[in-house]
Coordinates of C-alpha atoms and ligand atoms in Angstrom, one line a residue:
M500 CA 8.2 20.8 -4.9
P501 CA 7.4 19.0 -8.1
A502 CA 7.9 15.3 -7.3
I503 CA 6.6 13.8 -4.1
I504 CA 6.4 10.2 -3.0
V505 CA 3.8 9.1 -0.4
L506 CA 4.3 5.5 0.8
G507 CA 3.6 3.1 3.6
A508 CA 6.2 2.8 6.4
Q509 CA 4.7 -0.3 8.1
W510 CA 2.7 -3.3 6.7
G511 CA 0.1 -1.3 4.8
D512 CA -3.2 0.5 5.6
E513 CA -1.3 3.3 7.3
G514 CA -3.7 5.9 5.8
K515 CA -1.7 6.7 2.6
G516 CA -5.0 7.6 0.9
K517 CA -5.7 10.2 3.5
A518 CA -2.2 11.7 3.4
T519 CA -2.3 11.9 -0.4
D520 CA -5.7 13.5 -0.3
L521 CA -4.5 16.1 2.2
L522 CA -1.8 17.1 -0.3
G523 CA -4.4 17.0 -3.1
P524 CA -5.0 20.7 -3.8
Q525 CA -1.3 21.1 -4.7
I526 CA -1.1 18.1 -7.0
D527 CA -1.4 18.0 -10.8
Y528 CA -0.8 14.3 -11.3
C529 CA -1.3 11.4 -8.9
V530 CA 0.5 8.2 -9.9
R531 CA 0.3 4.6 -8.9
Y532 CA 3.7 2.9 -9.6
Q533 CA 3.3 -0.7 -8.3
G534 CA 0.8 -3.2 -6.9
G535 CA -2.7 -3.7 -8.2
N536 CA -6.1 -4.0 -6.7
N537 CA -4.7 -5.7 -3.6
A538 CA -4.6 -2.1 -2.4
G539 CA -7.5 -0.4 -0.6
H540 CA -7.3 3.2 0.3
T541 CA -10.2 4.9 2.2
I542 CA -10.7 8.6 1.9
V543 CA -13.3 10.6 3.7
V544 CA -14.3 13.8 2.0
N545 CA -17.0 16.0 3.7
G546 CA -18.2 13.0 5.6
E547 CA -18.5 10.9 2.5
K548 CA -16.5 7.7 2.3
F549 CA -14.7 6.6 -0.8
A550 CA -12.4 3.6 -1.4
T551 CA -9.9 3.3 -4.2
H552 CA -8.2 0.1 -5.3
L553 CA -6.5 0.6 -8.6
L554 CA -6.9 4.3 -9.1
P555 CA -4.6 6.6 -7.2
S556 CA -6.4 8.5 -4.4
G557 CA -5.8 11.8 -6.3
V558 CA -8.8 10.9 -8.5
L559 CA -10.9 12.5 -5.8
T560 CA -9.2 15.9 -6.2
P561 CA -10.8 17.9 -8.9
G562 CA -8.3 18.8 -11.6
C563 CA -5.7 16.2 -10.6
I564 CA -4.9 13.7 -13.3
P565 CA -4.9 10.0 -12.1
V566 CA -2.1 7.9 -13.7
I567 CA -1.6 4.2 -13.6
A568 CA 2.0 3.7 -14.5
N569 CA 3.8 0.7 -16.0
G570 CA 4.8 -0.9 -12.7
V571 CA 1.1 -1.6 -11.8
V572 CA -0.7 -4.9 -12.5
V573 CA -4.1 -4.1 -13.8
D574 CA -7.3 -6.2 -13.7
A575 CA -9.3 -4.4 -16.4
R576 CA -12.6 -5.5 -15.1
V577 CA -11.9 -4.0 -11.7
L578 CA -10.5 -0.8 -13.2
L579 CA -13.6 -0.2 -15.2
E580 CA -15.9 -1.1 -12.3
E581 CA -14.0 1.3 -10.1
I582 CA -14.2 4.1 -12.7
D583 CA -17.9 3.5 -13.1
G584 CA -18.5 3.4 -9.4
L585 CA -16.8 6.7 -8.8
A586 CA -18.4 8.3 -11.8
A587 CA -21.8 7.3 -10.6
R588 CA -21.0 9.3 -7.4
G589 CA -20.1 12.4 -9.3
V590 CA -16.3 12.0 -9.4
D591 CA -14.7 13.1 -12.7
T592 CA -12.9 10.0 -14.0
S593 CA -12.5 11.3 -17.6
T594 CA -8.8 12.0 -17.3
V595 CA -7.6 8.6 -16.1
V596 CA -4.4 7.6 -17.9
L597 CA -3.1 4.0 -18.2
S598 CA 0.4 2.9 -19.2
A599 CA 0.7 0.9 -22.4
N600 CA 3.3 -1.2 -20.6
A601 CA 1.3 -2.1 -17.5
H602 CA 0.7 -5.9 -17.2
L603 CA -2.8 -7.3 -17.2
I604 CA -4.2 -9.5 -14.5
T605 CA -6.4 -12.2 -16.1
S606 CA -8.7 -14.8 -14.6
Y607 CA -5.9 -17.4 -14.8
H608 CA -3.7 -15.2 -12.5
T609 CA -6.5 -15.0 -9.9
T610 CA -7.2 -18.7 -10.1
I611 CA -3.5 -19.6 -9.7
D612 CA -3.2 -17.1 -6.8
K613 CA -6.1 -18.8 -5.0
V614 CA -5.1 -22.4 -5.7
T615 CA -1.4 -21.8 -4.7
E616 CA -2.6 -20.4 -1.4
R617 CA -4.8 -23.4 -0.8
F618 CA -1.9 -25.7 -1.7
L619 CA 0.4 -24.0 0.8
G620 CA -2.1 -24.8 3.6
K621 CA -0.9 -23.4 7.0
N622 CA 2.2 -21.9 5.4
N623 CA 0.1 -19.7 3.1
I624 CA 1.0 -16.0 2.6
G625 CA -2.6 -14.8 3.2
T626 CA -2.7 -13.0 -0.1
T627 CA -5.6 -10.9 -1.2
G628 CA -6.4 -13.5 -3.9
R629 CA -6.4 -10.8 -6.6
G630 CA -3.8 -12.5 -8.8
I631 CA -1.0 -10.1 -8.0
G632 CA 1.9 -12.5 -7.4
P633 CA 1.2 -14.7 -10.4
T634 CA 0.9 -11.6 -12.7
Y635 CA 4.3 -10.3 -11.5
A636 CA 5.8 -13.8 -11.8
D637 CA 4.7 -13.8 -15.5
K638 CA 6.2 -10.4 -16.0
I639 CA 9.5 -11.6 -14.7
N640 CA 9.2 -14.8 -16.6
R641 CA 8.6 -12.8 -19.8
V642 CA 5.2 -14.4 -20.5
G643 CA 3.0 -11.5 -19.3
I644 CA 0.3 -9.7 -21.3
R645 CA 0.7 -6.0 -21.4
V646 CA -2.0 -3.3 -22.0
A647 CA -0.6 -2.5 -25.5
D648 CA -1.0 -6.2 -26.5
V649 CA -4.8 -5.8 -26.2
F650 CA -4.8 -3.7 -29.3
D651 CA -3.0 -6.2 -31.5
E652 CA -5.2 -9.2 -31.9
K653 CA -2.6 -11.4 -33.5
I654 CA 0.1 -10.7 -30.9
L655 CA -2.4 -11.1 -28.1
A656 CA -3.5 -14.5 -29.3
Q657 CA 0.1 -15.7 -29.5
K658 CA 0.9 -14.4 -26.1
V659 CA -2.1 -15.9 -24.4
E660 CA -1.5 -19.2 -26.1
A661 CA 2.1 -19.3 -24.9
A662 CA 1.1 -18.3 -21.4
L663 CA -1.6 -20.9 -21.2
E664 CA 0.5 -23.7 -22.4
Q665 CA 2.5 -23.4 -19.2
K666 CA -0.4 -22.5 -17.0
N667 CA -2.6 -25.4 -18.1
H668 CA 0.2 -27.9 -17.2
L669 CA 0.3 -26.4 -13.7
L670 CA -3.5 -26.2 -13.3
V671 CA -4.3 -29.7 -14.5
K672 CA -1.3 -31.7 -13.4
V673 CA -0.4 -30.1 -10.1
Y674 CA -3.6 -28.5 -8.9
N675 CA -6.1 -30.9 -10.5
R676 CA -8.1 -28.1 -12.0
R677 CA -9.6 -27.8 -15.5
A678 CA -7.6 -26.4 -18.4
I679 CA -8.4 -22.8 -19.5
K680 CA -9.0 -22.2 -23.2
V681 CA -7.2 -19.5 -25.2
E682 CA -10.6 -18.3 -26.5
E683 CA -12.0 -17.8 -23.0
I684 CA -9.2 -15.4 -22.2
L685 CA -9.2 -13.6 -25.5
E686 CA -12.9 -13.0 -25.0
E687 CA -12.4 -11.8 -21.4
I688 CA -9.7 -9.3 -22.4
G689 CA -11.4 -8.3 -25.7
Q690 CA -14.5 -7.1 -24.0
Y691 CA -12.6 -4.3 -22.3
A692 CA -10.4 -3.2 -25.3
E693 CA -12.7 -0.4 -26.6
R694 CA -13.0 1.3 -23.2
L695 CA -9.4 1.0 -22.3
K696 CA -8.1 2.4 -25.6
P697 CA -8.6 6.1 -25.0
M698 CA -6.9 5.9 -21.6
V699 CA -3.7 4.4 -22.9
A700 CA -0.5 6.5 -23.1
D701 CA 3.3 6.5 -22.6
T702 CA 3.1 7.5 -19.0
S703 CA 6.8 7.9 -18.5
L704 CA 6.9 10.5 -21.2
L705 CA 3.8 12.2 -19.9
L706 CA 5.2 12.4 -16.3
N707 CA 8.7 13.5 -17.3
R708 CA 7.2 16.3 -19.4
A709 CA 4.9 17.3 -16.6
L710 CA 8.0 17.6 -14.3
D711 CA 9.9 19.6 -17.0
D712 CA 6.9 22.0 -17.0
H713 CA 7.2 22.3 -13.1
R714 CA 3.9 20.5 -12.5
T715 CA 3.6 18.7 -9.2
V716 CA 3.5 15.0 -9.4
L717 CA 2.6 12.7 -6.5
F718 CA 3.6 9.1 -6.6
E719 CA 1.3 7.1 -4.3
G720 CA 2.7 3.8 -2.9
A721 CA 0.4 0.9 -2.4
Q722 CA 1.2 -1.7 0.3
A723 CA 4.3 -0.7 2.3
T724 CA 7.9 -1.0 3.2
M725 CA 7.6 -4.2 5.2
L726 CA 5.7 -5.8 2.4
D727 CA 8.4 -4.9 -0.2
V728 CA 9.5 -8.1 -2.1
D729 CA 13.2 -7.2 -1.5
H730 CA 13.3 -5.5 1.9
G731 CA 10.1 -6.7 3.6
T732 CA 9.4 -9.8 5.7
Y733 CA 10.0 -12.2 2.8
P734 CA 8.2 -14.5 1.8
F735 CA 5.3 -12.8 3.7
V736 CA 5.3 -9.8 1.3
T737 CA 3.6 -8.6 -1.8
S738 CA 5.3 -9.2 -5.2
S739 CA 6.4 -5.6 -6.0
N740 CA 8.6 -2.8 -4.7
P741 CA 6.5 -0.3 -2.8
L742 CA 9.7 1.4 -1.6
A743 CA 10.6 4.9 -2.9
G744 CA 13.1 3.1 -5.2
G745 CA 10.2 1.4 -6.9
V746 CA 9.1 4.7 -8.5
G747 CA 12.1 4.7 -10.8
A748 CA 11.3 1.4 -12.6
G749 CA 7.5 1.6 -11.9
A750 CA 6.9 4.9 -13.5
G751 CA 10.0 5.6 -15.6
I752 CA 11.3 8.5 -13.5
G753 CA 14.9 9.1 -12.7
P754 CA 15.9 9.2 -9.0
T755 CA 17.3 12.8 -9.3
R756 CA 13.8 14.1 -10.0
I757 CA 12.3 13.2 -6.5
D758 CA 12.1 16.1 -4.0
R759 CA 10.1 14.8 -1.1
V760 CA 9.5 11.3 0.3
I761 CA 6.8 11.0 2.9
G762 CA 6.4 7.9 4.9
V763 CA 2.9 7.3 6.3
V764 CA 3.0 5.6 9.7
K765 CA 0.2 4.7 12.2
A766 CA 0.5 5.7 15.8
Y767 CA 0.3 1.9 16.4
T768 CA 0.9 -1.0 13.9
T769 CA -1.4 -3.3 11.9
R770 CA -0.8 -6.2 9.5
V771 CA -3.1 -8.3 7.3
G772 CA -2.2 -11.8 6.3
S773 CA 0.6 -14.1 7.6
G774 CA 4.1 -13.3 8.7
P775 CA 6.1 -12.1 11.7
F776 CA 4.9 -9.0 13.6
P777 CA 6.9 -8.5 16.9
T778 CA 4.6 -6.0 18.6
E779 CA 1.4 -7.9 17.8
L780 CA -1.1 -8.0 20.6
L781 CA -3.2 -11.2 21.0
D782 CA -5.0 -9.9 24.0
D783 CA -7.7 -7.4 24.9
D784 CA -5.5 -4.4 23.9
G785 CA -5.3 -5.9 20.4
D786 CA -9.0 -6.3 20.2
R787 CA -9.6 -2.8 21.5
L788 CA -7.2 -1.3 18.9
R789 CA -9.1 -3.2 16.2
V790 CA -12.5 -2.1 17.3
I791 CA -11.6 1.5 18.1
G792 CA -9.4 1.9 15.0
A793 CA -11.9 0.0 12.8
E794 CA -9.1 -2.2 11.6
Y795 CA -10.8 -4.3 9.0
G796 CA -9.4 -4.6 5.5
T797 CA -10.6 -2.1 2.9
T798 CA -10.1 -4.8 0.2
T799 CA -10.9 -8.1 1.7
G800 CA -12.7 -7.2 4.9
R801 CA -10.3 -9.4 7.0
N802 CA -9.5 -8.5 10.6
R803 CA -6.3 -6.6 10.8
R804 CA -3.8 -7.9 13.3
C805 CA -3.0 -5.0 15.7
G806 CA 0.0 -4.1 17.9
W807 CA 2.0 -1.2 19.4
Y808 CA 4.1 1.3 17.5
D809 CA 7.5 -0.1 16.4
A810 CA 10.2 2.4 16.1
V811 CA 12.7 -0.1 14.7
I812 CA 10.4 -0.5 11.7
A813 CA 10.0 3.3 11.4
R814 CA 13.8 3.8 11.4
Y815 CA 14.2 1.0 8.8
A816 CA 11.5 2.7 6.6
A817 CA 13.3 6.1 7.0
R818 CA 16.6 4.5 5.9
L819 CA 15.3 2.4 3.0
N820 CA 13.2 5.1 1.5
G821 CA 15.4 8.1 2.3
L822 CA 12.3 9.7 3.9
T823 CA 12.3 13.4 4.2
E824 CA 9.4 13.2 6.6
F825 CA 6.7 11.1 8.2
F826 CA 3.0 11.6 8.4
L827 CA 1.6 10.1 11.6
T828 CA -2.0 8.8 11.4
K829 CA -4.6 7.6 13.8
L830 CA -3.3 9.3 17.0
D831 CA -6.9 9.8 18.0
I832 CA -7.4 6.0 18.3
L833 CA -5.0 5.9 21.3
G834 CA -7.2 8.3 23.3
S835 CA -8.4 5.8 25.9
W836 CA -5.2 4.0 27.1
E837 CA -3.7 4.8 30.5
R838 CA -0.2 3.8 29.3
I839 CA 1.0 3.3 25.8
P840 CA 4.0 1.0 25.1
V841 CA 6.3 1.8 22.2
C842 CA 8.8 -0.7 20.8
V843 CA 12.3 0.9 20.8
A844 CA 14.4 -2.1 20.1
Y845 CA 14.2 -5.9 19.8
E846 CA 15.7 -8.6 21.9
I847 CA 16.7 -11.6 19.8
D848 CA 18.1 -14.7 21.6
G849 CA 19.2 -12.5 24.5
V850 CA 20.9 -9.8 22.3
R851 CA 19.5 -6.2 22.0
H852 CA 19.0 -5.0 18.4
E853 CA 18.4 -1.3 17.6
E854 CA 18.1 -2.1 13.9
M855 CA 16.3 -4.7 11.8
P856 CA 18.2 -8.0 12.1
M857 CA 19.9 -9.2 9.0
T858 CA 18.0 -12.5 8.5
Q859 CA 14.3 -13.4 8.5
S860 CA 15.0 -16.3 10.9
D861 CA 16.2 -13.9 13.5
Y862 CA 13.3 -11.6 12.8
H863 CA 10.9 -14.5 13.6
H864 CA 12.4 -14.5 17.1
A865 CA 12.4 -10.8 17.7
K866 CA 10.8 -9.7 21.0
P867 CA 9.9 -6.1 21.5
V868 CA 11.7 -4.0 24.1
Y869 CA 9.1 -1.4 25.3
E870 CA 9.3 2.1 26.6
F871 CA 6.1 3.3 28.2
F872 CA 4.3 6.6 27.7
E873 CA 1.4 8.2 29.7
G874 CA -1.9 8.2 27.9
W875 CA -4.1 11.3 27.5
N876 CA -7.6 10.0 28.1
T877 CA -9.2 12.6 25.8
D878 CA -10.9 12.9 22.5
I879 CA -8.4 14.8 20.3
S880 CA -10.3 14.6 17.0
K881 CA -11.2 18.3 17.3
C882 CA -7.6 19.5 17.7
R883 CA -6.2 21.3 14.7
T884 CA -2.8 22.6 16.1
F885 CA -0.1 20.8 17.9
E886 CA -0.6 23.2 20.9
E887 CA -4.2 22.1 21.3
L888 CA -3.1 18.5 21.8
P889 CA -3.0 17.3 25.5
R890 CA 0.5 17.5 26.9
N891 CA 0.9 13.7 27.0
A892 CA -0.1 13.4 23.4
Q893 CA 2.5 16.0 22.5
T894 CA 5.1 14.1 24.4
Y895 CA 4.1 10.8 22.6
V896 CA 4.4 12.5 19.2
R897 CA 7.7 14.1 19.9
A898 CA 9.1 10.9 21.3
L899 CA 8.1 8.9 18.3
E900 CA 9.6 11.6 16.0
E901 CA 12.8 11.5 17.9
M902 CA 13.2 7.7 17.6
S903 CA 11.8 7.2 14.1
G904 CA 14.6 8.8 12.0
A905 CA 12.8 11.6 10.1
P906 CA 10.8 14.7 11.1
F907 CA 7.0 14.5 11.4
W908 CA 5.2 16.6 8.8
G909 CA 1.7 16.1 10.2
V910 CA -0.5 14.1 12.4
G911 CA -3.9 12.6 11.7
V912 CA -6.6 12.9 14.4
G913 CA -9.5 11.5 12.4
P914 CA -10.4 10.0 9.0
G915 CA -11.7 13.2 7.5
R916 CA -9.6 15.4 5.2
E917 CA -9.8 18.3 7.7
E918 CA -8.9 16.1 10.8
S919 CA -5.2 16.7 10.5
I920 CA -2.5 18.8 12.2
V921 CA 0.2 20.1 10.0
L922 CA 3.4 20.4 12.0
R923 CA 5.6 22.1 9.5
D924 CA 5.7 23.0 5.8
G925 CA 7.0 20.3 3.5
A926 CA 10.7 19.6 3.8
Ligands
GDP1387 P1 -4.2 3.0 3.1 O1 -4.3 1.7 2.4 O2 -2.8 3.2 3.6 O3 -4.6 4.1 2.3 O4 -5.1 2.9 4.4 P2 -6.6 2.3 4.5 O5 -7.5 3.3 3.9 O6 -6.6 0.9 4.1 O7 -6.7 2.3 6.1 C1 -6.6 3.5 6.9 C2 -8.0 3.7 7.6 O8 -7.8 4.7 8.6 C3 -9.0 4.3 6.6 O9 -10.3 3.8 7.1 C4 -8.9 5.8 6.9 O10 -10.1 6.5 6.7 C5 -8.5 5.8 8.3 N1 -7.7 7.0 8.8 C6 -6.7 7.5 8.1 N2 -6.1 8.5 8.9 C7 -6.8 8.5 10.1 C8 -6.6 9.2 11.3 O11 -5.7 10.0 11.5 N3 -7.6 8.9 12.3 C9 -8.5 8.0 12.1 N4 -9.4 7.7 13.1 N5 -8.7 7.3 11.0 C10 -7.8 7.5 10.0
IMO1388 P1 -2.8 -1.0 1.0 O1 -2.3 -0.3 -0.3 C1 -2.2 -4.4 3.7 C2 -0.8 -8.1 2.0 C3 -1.7 -9.3 2.0 C4 -0.7 -10.4 2.1 C5 0.5 -9.9 1.3 C6 0.6 -10.5 -0.1 O2 -4.2 -0.9 1.2 O3 -1.9 -0.7 2.2 P2 -0.8 -10.0 -2.3 O4 -2.3 -10.1 -2.6 O5 -0.3 -8.6 -2.4 O6 0.0 -11.0 -3.0 O7 -0.7 -10.3 -0.7 O8 0.4 -8.5 1.3 N1 -1.3 -6.9 1.4 C7 -1.7 -5.8 2.1 N2 -1.8 -5.6 3.4 N3 -2.5 -3.4 2.9 C8 -2.4 -3.6 1.5 O9 -2.6 -2.6 0.6 C9 -2.0 -4.9 1.1 N4 -1.8 -5.4 -0.1 C10 -1.4 -6.6 0.1 O10 -2.6 -9.3 3.1 O11 -0.3 -10.6 3.5
MG1389 MG1 -5.4 -0.1 2.7

């Protein structure tokens, strides 16, 4: 199984890091293909907690080569801090590879991200403030700075000057902020050049050659299907394509090379930031899910909004990504509910919808139609086989599988690497 994609099937924070880590021992290369340090993946190895933001989770697997491909937007300061932080804890970071074509997040991108959000007021997106949207906007506007530019002083100066000419108009005239000087940015970028240089490579060539050599390559999505800029809850989305289709452009890999696409899905749903969320719970159950599930952002520390499992979303993710399987996480968190609702369809203006509605205006009116399942009132974190799960938990898992549109490959019953139940070999 040489090429595997692991991606989020809901609104992020499904436990992609854990699912990637579980596959770790089989993986030769672990690749990020989109997003930036808006991501936060928590992985617990032998009781020790690690968080990755820009590096793919595979960095924690000895022998696995971590690759940041062209589709990622890179804040060099954050990358080097992350590398240093992991190295200080004994993680081998010497093999990190960075695409020459990845775009750089600079301080003017983070500034614009924050002031734009402030300007939007109550209509804000609730971004992570990491400069992600403005950096992708520059990429599409063809005024971005790429990693390779850092090593050509003349070109870099020209590009920064061109970018700032536009930005300073915006910052000064619209947002009433001070203008940013070209020299400031050149100095900011220049200080990272020496350390970045040895990591830089043509990552598309590297990965295609690895696949030719029958190496196993795992593409780790950041964010998730419902945050995809094309297919998510636009405009309350991130600015990239976390979908499986994003791997093609984001890593320079042809679609025919992909063998397995795993959607990671929580046994309930969470969302950070603004935007519609039909199964959201604004009551005690929502608070209980947050507390028991420790649903606080890995990157920004914000409270995650919590709600019940939504099978309409799962089916949508299965379809958009061509999922070969799902990995269900955090089943253990539901251990203390008497009755667990699952959203099987939406009601929109009196009409039942089994699939995502076509328009966002409709989606804002979607009301969940629930089916109810008996709880199991037991701690299941010690279970290691499906048969060891209480009968009601088995019924819940099988029912979700039936309504979600792809087979379940495994179930998470705790944050640790070993706290998992594998239901079948990879498809
Ligand atoms: P990611 O961004 O998709 O990688 O997910 P995050 O790391 O942001 O959030 C998922 C959280 O759930 C992390 O704290 C994980 O350690 C934790 N987690 C993952 N799988 C499980 C599971 O099966 N059970 C429990 N209790 N926690 C889990
Ligand atoms: P991982 O990889 C959850 C959300 C933000 C905001 C929207 C746009 O850990 O699952 P951005 O900063 O990307 O422009 O913000 O997307 N968001 C995430 N939510 N998990 C993430 O990453 C997220 N990355 C961005 O909260 O609503
Ligand atoms: Mg996360």
